[in-house]
mmCIF file of C-alpha atoms in Angstrom:
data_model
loop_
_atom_site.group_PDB
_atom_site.id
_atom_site.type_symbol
_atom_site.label_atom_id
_atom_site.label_comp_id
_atom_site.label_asym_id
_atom_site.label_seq_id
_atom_site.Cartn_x
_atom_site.Cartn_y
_atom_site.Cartn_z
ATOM 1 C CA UNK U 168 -1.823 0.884 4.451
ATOM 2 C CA UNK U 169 -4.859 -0.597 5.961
ATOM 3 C CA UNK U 170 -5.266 -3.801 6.597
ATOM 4 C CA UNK U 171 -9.105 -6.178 7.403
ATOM 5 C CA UNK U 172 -9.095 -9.704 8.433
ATOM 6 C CA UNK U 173 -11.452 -12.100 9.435
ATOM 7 C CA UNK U 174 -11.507 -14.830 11.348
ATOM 8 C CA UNK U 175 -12.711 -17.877 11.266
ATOM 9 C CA UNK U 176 -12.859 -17.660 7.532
ATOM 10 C CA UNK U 177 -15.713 -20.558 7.852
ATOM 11 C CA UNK U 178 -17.969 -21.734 10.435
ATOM 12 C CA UNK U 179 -20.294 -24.298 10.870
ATOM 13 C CA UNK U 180 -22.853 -24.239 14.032
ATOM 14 C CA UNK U 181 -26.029 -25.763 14.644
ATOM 15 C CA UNK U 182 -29.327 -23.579 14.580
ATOM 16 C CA UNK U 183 -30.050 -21.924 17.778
ATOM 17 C CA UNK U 184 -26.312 -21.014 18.912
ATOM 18 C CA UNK U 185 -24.764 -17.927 19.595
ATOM 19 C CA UNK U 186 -22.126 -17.088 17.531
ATOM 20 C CA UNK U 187 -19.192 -14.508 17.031
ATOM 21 C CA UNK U 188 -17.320 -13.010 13.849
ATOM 22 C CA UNK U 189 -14.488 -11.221 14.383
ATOM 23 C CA UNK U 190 -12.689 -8.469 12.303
ATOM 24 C CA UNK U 191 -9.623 -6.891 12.959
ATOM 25 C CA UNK U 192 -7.614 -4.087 11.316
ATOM 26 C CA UNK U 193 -4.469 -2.345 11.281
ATOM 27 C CA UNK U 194 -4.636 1.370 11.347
ATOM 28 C CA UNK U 195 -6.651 2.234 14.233
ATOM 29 C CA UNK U 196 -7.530 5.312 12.971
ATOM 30 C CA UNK U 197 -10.546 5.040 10.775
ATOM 31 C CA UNK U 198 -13.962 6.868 9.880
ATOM 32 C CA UNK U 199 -16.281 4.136 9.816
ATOM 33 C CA UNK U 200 -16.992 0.464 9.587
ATOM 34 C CA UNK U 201 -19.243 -1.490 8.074
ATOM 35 C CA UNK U 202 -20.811 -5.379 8.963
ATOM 36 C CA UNK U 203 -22.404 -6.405 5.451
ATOM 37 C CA UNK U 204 -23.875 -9.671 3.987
ATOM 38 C CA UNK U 205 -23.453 -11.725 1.068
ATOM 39 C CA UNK U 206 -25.438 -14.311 -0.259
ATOM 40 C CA UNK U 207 -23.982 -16.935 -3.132
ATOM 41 C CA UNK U 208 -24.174 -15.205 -6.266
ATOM 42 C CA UNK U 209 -25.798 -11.688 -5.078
ATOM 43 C CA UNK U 210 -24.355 -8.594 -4.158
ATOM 44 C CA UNK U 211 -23.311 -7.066 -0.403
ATOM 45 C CA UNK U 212 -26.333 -5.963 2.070
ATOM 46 C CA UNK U 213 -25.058 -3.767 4.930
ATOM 47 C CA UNK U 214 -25.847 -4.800 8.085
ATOM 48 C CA UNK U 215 -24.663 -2.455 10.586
ATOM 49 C CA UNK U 216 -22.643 0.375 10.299
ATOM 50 C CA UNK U 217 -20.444 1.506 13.323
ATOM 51 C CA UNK U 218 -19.407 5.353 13.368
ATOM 52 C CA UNK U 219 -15.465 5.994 15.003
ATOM 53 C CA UNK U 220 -17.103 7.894 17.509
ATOM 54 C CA UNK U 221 -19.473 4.512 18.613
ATOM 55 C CA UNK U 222 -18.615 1.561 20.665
ATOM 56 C CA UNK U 223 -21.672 -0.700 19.173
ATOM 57 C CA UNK U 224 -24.669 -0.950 16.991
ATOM 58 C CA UNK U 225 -27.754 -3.454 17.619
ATOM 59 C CA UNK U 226 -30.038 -4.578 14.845
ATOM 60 C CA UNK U 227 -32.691 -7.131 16.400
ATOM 61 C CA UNK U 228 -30.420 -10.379 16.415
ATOM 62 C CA UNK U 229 -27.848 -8.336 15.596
ATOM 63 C CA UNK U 230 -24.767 -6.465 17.667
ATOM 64 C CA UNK U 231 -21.473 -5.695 16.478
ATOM 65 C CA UNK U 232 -19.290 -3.600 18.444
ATOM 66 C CA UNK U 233 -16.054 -1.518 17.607
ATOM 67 C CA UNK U 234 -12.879 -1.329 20.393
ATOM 68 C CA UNK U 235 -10.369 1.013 17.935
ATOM 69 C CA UNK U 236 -7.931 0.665 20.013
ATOM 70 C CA UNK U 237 -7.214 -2.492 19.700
ATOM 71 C CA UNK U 238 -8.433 -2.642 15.926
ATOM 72 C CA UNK U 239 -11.005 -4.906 16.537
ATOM 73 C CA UNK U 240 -14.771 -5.282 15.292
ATOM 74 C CA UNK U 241 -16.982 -7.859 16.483
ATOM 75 C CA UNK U 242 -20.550 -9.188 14.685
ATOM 76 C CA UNK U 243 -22.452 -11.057 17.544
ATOM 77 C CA UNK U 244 -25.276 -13.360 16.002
ATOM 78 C CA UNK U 245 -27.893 -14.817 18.821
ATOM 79 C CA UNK U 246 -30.078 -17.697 17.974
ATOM 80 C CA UNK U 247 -28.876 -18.145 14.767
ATOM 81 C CA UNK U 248 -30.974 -19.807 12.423
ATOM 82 C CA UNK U 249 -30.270 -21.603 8.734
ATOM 83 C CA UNK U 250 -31.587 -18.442 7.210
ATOM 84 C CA UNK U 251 -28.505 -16.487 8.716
ATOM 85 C CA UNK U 252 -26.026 -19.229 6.544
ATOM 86 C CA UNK U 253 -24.070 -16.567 4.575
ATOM 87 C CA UNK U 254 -20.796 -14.641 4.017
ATOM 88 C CA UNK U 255 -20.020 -11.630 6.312
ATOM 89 C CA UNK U 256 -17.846 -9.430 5.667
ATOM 90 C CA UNK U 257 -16.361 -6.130 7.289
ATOM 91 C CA UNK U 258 -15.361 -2.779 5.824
ATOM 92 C CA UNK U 259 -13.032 -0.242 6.899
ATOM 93 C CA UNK U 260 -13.109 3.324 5.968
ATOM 94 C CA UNK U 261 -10.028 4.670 6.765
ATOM 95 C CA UNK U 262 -11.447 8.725 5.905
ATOM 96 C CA UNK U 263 -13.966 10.778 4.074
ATOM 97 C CA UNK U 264 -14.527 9.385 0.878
ATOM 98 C CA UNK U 265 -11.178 7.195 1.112
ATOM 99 C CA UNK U 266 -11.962 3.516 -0.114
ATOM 100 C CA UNK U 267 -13.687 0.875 1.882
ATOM 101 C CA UNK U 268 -11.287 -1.865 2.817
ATOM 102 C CA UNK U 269 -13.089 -5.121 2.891
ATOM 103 C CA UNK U 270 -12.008 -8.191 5.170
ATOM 104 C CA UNK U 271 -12.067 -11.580 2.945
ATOM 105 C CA UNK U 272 -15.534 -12.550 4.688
ATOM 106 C CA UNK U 273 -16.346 -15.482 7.271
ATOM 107 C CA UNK U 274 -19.135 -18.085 5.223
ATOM 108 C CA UNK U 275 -21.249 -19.285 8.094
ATOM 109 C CA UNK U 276 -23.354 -21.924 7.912
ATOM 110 C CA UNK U 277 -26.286 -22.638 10.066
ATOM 111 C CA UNK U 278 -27.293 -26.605 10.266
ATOM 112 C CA UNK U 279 -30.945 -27.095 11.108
ATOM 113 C CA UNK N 917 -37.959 0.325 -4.227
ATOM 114 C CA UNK N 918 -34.759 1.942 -3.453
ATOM 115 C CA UNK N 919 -32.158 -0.087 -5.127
ATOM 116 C CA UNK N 920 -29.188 -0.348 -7.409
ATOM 117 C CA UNK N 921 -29.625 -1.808 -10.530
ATOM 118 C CA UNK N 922 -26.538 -3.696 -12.466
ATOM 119 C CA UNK N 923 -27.216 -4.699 -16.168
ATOM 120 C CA UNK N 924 -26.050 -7.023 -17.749
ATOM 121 C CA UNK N 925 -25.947 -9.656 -15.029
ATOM 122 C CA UNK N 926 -24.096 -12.289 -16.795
ATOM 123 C CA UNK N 927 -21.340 -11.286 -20.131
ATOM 124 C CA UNK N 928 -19.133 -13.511 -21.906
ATOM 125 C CA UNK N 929 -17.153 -11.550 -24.192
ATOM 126 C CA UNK N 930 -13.787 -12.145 -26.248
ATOM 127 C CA UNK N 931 -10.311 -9.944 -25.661
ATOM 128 C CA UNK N 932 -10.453 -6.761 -26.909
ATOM 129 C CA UNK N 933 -14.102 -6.023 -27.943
ATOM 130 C CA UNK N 934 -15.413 -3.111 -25.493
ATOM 131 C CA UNK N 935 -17.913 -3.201 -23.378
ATOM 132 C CA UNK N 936 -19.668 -1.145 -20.936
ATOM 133 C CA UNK N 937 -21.819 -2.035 -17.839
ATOM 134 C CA UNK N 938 -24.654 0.058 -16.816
ATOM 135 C CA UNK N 939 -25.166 0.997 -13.146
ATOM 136 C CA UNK N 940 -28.000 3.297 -11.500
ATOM 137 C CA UNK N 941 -29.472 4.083 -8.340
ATOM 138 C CA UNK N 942 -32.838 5.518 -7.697
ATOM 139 C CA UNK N 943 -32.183 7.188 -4.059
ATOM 140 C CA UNK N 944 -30.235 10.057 -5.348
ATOM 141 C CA UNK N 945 -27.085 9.277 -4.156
ATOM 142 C CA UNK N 946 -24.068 11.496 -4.416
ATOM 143 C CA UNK N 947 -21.458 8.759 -3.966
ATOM 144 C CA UNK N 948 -21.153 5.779 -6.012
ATOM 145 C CA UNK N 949 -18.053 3.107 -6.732
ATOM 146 C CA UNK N 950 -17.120 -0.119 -8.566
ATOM 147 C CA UNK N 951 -15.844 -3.291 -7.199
ATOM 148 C CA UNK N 952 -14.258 -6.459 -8.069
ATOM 149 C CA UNK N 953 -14.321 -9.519 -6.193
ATOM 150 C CA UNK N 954 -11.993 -11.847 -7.150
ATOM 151 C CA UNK N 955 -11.336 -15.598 -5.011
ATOM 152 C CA UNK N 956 -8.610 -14.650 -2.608
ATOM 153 C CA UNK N 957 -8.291 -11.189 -3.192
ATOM 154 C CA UNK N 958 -11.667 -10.370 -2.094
ATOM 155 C CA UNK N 959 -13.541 -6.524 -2.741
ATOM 156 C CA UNK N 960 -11.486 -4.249 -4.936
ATOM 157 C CA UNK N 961 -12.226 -1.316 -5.361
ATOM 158 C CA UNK N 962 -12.381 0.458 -8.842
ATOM 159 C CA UNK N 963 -13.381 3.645 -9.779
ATOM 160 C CA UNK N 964 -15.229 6.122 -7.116
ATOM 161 C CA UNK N 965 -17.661 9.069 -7.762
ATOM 162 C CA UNK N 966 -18.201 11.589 -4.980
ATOM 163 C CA UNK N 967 -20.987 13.699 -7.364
ATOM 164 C CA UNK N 968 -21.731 14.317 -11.214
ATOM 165 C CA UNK N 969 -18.432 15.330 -12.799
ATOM 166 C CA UNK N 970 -16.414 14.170 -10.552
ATOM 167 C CA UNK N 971 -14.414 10.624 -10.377
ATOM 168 C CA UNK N 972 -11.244 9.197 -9.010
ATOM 169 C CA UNK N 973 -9.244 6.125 -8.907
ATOM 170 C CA UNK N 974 -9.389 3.064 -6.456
ATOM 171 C CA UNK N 975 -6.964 0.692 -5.944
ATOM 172 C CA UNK N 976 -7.092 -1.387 -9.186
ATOM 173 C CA UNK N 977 -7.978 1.128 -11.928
ATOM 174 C CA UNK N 978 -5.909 0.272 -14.832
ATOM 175 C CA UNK N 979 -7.835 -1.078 -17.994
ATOM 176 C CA UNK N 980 -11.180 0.473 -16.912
ATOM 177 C CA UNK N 981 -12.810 3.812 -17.476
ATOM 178 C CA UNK N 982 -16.169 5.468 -15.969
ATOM 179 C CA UNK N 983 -17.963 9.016 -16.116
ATOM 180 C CA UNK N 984 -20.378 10.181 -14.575
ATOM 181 C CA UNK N 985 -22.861 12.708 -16.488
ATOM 182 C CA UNK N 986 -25.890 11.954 -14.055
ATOM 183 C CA UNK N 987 -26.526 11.839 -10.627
ATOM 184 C CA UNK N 988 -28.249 8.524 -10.969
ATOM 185 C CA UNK N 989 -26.125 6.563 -13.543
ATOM 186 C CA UNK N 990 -22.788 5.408 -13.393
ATOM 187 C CA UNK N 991 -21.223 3.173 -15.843
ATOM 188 C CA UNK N 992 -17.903 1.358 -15.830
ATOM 189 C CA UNK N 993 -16.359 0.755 -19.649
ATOM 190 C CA UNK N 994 -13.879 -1.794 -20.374
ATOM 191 C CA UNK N 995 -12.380 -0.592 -23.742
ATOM 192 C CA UNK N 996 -9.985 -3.307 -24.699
ATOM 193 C CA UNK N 997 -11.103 -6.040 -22.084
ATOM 194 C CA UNK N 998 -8.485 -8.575 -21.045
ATOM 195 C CA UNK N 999 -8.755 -12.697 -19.831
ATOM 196 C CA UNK N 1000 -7.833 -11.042 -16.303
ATOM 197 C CA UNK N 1001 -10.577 -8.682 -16.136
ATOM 198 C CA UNK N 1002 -12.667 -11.779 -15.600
ATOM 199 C CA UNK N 1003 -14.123 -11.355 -12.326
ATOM 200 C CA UNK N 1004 -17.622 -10.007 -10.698
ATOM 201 C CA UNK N 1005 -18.591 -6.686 -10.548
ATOM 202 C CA UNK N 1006 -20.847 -4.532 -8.164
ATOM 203 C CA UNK N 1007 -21.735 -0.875 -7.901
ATOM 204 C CA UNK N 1008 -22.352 0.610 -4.843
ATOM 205 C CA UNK N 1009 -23.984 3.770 -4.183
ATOM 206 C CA UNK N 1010 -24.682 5.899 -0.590
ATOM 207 C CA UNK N 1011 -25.694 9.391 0.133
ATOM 208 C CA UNK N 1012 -22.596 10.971 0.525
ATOM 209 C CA UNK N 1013 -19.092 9.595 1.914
ATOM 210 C CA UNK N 1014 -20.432 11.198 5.612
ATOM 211 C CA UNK N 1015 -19.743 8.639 8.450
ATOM 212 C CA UNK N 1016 -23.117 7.466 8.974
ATOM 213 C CA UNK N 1017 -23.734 6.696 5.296
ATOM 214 C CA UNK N 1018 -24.416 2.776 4.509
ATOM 215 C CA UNK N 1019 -23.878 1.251 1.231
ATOM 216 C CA UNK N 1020 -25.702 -0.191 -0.924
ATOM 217 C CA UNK N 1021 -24.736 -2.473 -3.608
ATOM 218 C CA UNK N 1022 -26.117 -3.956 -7.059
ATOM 219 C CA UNK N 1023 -26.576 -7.222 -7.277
ATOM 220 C CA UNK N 1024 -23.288 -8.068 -9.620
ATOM 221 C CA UNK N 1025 -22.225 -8.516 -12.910
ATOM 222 C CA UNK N 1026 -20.115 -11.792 -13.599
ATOM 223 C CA UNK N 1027 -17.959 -10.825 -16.390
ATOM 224 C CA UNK N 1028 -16.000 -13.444 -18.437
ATOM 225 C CA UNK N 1029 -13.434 -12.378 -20.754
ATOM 226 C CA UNK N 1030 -12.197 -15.470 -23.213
#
């Protein structure tokens, strides 16, 4: 059965940093996976979406990259800024329309 | 605006009275799903849709029912709800379950069951 973690589970950096999440997962052998945002008290907003047959996806600050393999995802945050404080979390789905497993998140906060 | 729209967005309710929250997207989405997130068990999922007519089970399914009549709504019914259905609720929709699909979520329900 699949498996998402995250690590850190919280970080704390101050504005302007560089910054990496990490995800990993168990079963290498997934469809897609899925970077997404949540802010206190709202729902998820996908961020980047990585395809099995893709090694990385850029969205302005943005890069997260996928190494199956080794069941390992990676959300790379440049110049981060208080605005980016937030939990990320990472999805895994394993096949067509099979369930998205979600990692328990990483709550980052940006100091100004 | 595309979106997914959750109603209500807060309900306190007592054991056993039903209830049913509404969910529906406006992008004309094939696939839809519930979730629960719950403090150390994070995202759940509940009940899936792939089109009208057609539903299946997630992982925690038991004590919840759903149907789907219409493309754009999908509701999730609590007949007889419990103190440990307390939790929050999103509904997530996408085009179809193709690899390059994103989803897109509601913005929650926080459901308290006394």
């Amino acid at each position: 059965k699949q498996e998402v973690t995250q690590i850190p589970a919280a970080l704390s950096v101050p504005e302007g940093e560089n910054l990496v999440l990490n995800c990993s997962f168990t079963d290498s052998a997934i469809y897609n996976l899925q970077w997404f945002r949540q802010d206190p008290g709202k729902g998820l907003t996908s961020l980047l979406l990585i395809q099995s047959s893709q090694r990385e996806q850029t969205s302005g600050r943005l890069n997260a990259s996928l190494d199956k393999s080794s069941g390992r995802s990676t959300l790379y945050i440049a110049a981060s800024q208080p605005g980016d404080s937030a939990t990320y979390l990472c999805a895994v789905r394993p096949n067509y329309g099979q369930n998205f497993v979600f990692g328990p998140g990483t709550r980052l906060s940006v100091l100004p | 605006e595309a979106q997914v729209t959750q109603n209500p967005r807060y309900l306190i309710t007592v054991t056993g009275k039903k209830l049913t929250v509404t969910c529906s997207q406006n992008m004309n989405h094939e696939y839809m799903s519930w979730y629960r997130q719950d403090p150390g068990l994070g995202l759940r999922q509940i009940y899936y849709s792939m089109n009208v007519e057609v539903t299946d089970k997630g992982d925690v399914p038991e004590g919840y029912k759903v149907s789907r009549k219409e493309k754009r709504n999908f509701p999730l019914i609590l007949e007889s709800p419990s103190p440990n259905q307390t939790s929050l609720y999103f509904c997530a929709s996408s085009l179809t379950a193709g690899p390059n699909e994103k989803l897109f979520f509601g913005s929650g329900t926080q459901l308290s069951v006394l």
